[in-house]
Short mmCIF file of C-alpha atoms in Angstrom, two decimals:
data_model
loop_
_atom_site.label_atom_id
_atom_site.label_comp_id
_atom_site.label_asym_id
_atom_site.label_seq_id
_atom_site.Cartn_x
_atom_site.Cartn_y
_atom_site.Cartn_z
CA UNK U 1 -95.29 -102.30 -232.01
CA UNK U 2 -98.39 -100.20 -233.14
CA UNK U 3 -99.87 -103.99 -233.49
CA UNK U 4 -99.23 -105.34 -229.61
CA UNK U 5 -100.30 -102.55 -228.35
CA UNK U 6 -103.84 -103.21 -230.19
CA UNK U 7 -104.12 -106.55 -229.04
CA UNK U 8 -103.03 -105.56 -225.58
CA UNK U 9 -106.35 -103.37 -225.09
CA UNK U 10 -108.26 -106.36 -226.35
CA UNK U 11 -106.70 -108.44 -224.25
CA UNK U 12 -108.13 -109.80 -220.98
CA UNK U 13 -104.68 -109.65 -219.39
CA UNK U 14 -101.56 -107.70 -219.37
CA UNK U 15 -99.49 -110.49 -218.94
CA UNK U 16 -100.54 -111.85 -222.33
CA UNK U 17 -98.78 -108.94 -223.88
CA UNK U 18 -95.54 -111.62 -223.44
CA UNK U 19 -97.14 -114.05 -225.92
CA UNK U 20 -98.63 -111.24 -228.05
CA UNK U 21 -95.46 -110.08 -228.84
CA UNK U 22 -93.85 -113.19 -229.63
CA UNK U 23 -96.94 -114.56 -231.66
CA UNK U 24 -96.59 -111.10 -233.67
CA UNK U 25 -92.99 -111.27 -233.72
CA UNK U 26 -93.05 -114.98 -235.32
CA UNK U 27 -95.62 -114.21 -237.76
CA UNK U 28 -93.58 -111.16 -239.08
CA UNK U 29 -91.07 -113.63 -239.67
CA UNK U 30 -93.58 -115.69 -241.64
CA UNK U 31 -93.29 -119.05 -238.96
CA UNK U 32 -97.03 -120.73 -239.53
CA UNK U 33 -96.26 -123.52 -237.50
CA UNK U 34 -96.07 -123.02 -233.67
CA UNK U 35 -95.23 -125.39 -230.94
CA UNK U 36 -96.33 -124.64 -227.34
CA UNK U 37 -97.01 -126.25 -224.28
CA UNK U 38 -99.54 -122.62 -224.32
CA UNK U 39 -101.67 -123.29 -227.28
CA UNK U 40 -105.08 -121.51 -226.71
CA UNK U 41 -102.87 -118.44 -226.04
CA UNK U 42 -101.31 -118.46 -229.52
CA UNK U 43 -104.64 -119.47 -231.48
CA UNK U 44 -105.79 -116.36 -233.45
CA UNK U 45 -102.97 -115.14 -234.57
CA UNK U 46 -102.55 -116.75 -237.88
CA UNK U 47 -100.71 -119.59 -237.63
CA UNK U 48 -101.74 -122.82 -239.79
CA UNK U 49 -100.63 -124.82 -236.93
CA UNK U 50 -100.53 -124.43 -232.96
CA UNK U 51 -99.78 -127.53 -230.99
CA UNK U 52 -98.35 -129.41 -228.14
CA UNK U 53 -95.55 -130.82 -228.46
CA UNK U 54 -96.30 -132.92 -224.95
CA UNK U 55 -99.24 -134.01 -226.34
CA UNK U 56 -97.04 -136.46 -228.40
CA UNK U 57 -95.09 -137.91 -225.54
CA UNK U 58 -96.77 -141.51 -224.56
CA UNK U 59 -96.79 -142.53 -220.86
CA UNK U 60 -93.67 -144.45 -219.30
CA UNK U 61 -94.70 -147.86 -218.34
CA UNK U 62 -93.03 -148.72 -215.00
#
């Protein structure tokens, strides 16, 4: 926790203590690839990989 709470002063928001958490939480757990709709709130953390999964979806043709 000692870890959030350092981010959190850093942070420009207290509402990003949410994703700090979880971004701390899932590198603890050694995940280094990270799917989010979210991803310049989960860069800097230490993950090898932060995208967009949505990005991949291609237009529907009507």
């Amino acid at each position: 926790m000692d870890a959030v709470w350092q981010h959190a002063r850093t942070s420009d928001s207290v509402r990003r203590i949410y994703d700090i958490r979880l971004a701390l939480t899932l590198r603890h757990y050694n995940v280094t690839d990270f799917a989010t709709a979210n991803e310049k709130h989960f860069r800097g953390f230490g993950f090898s990989r932060v995208w967009n999964p949505l990005n991949l979806l291609k237009p529907l043709n009507p």
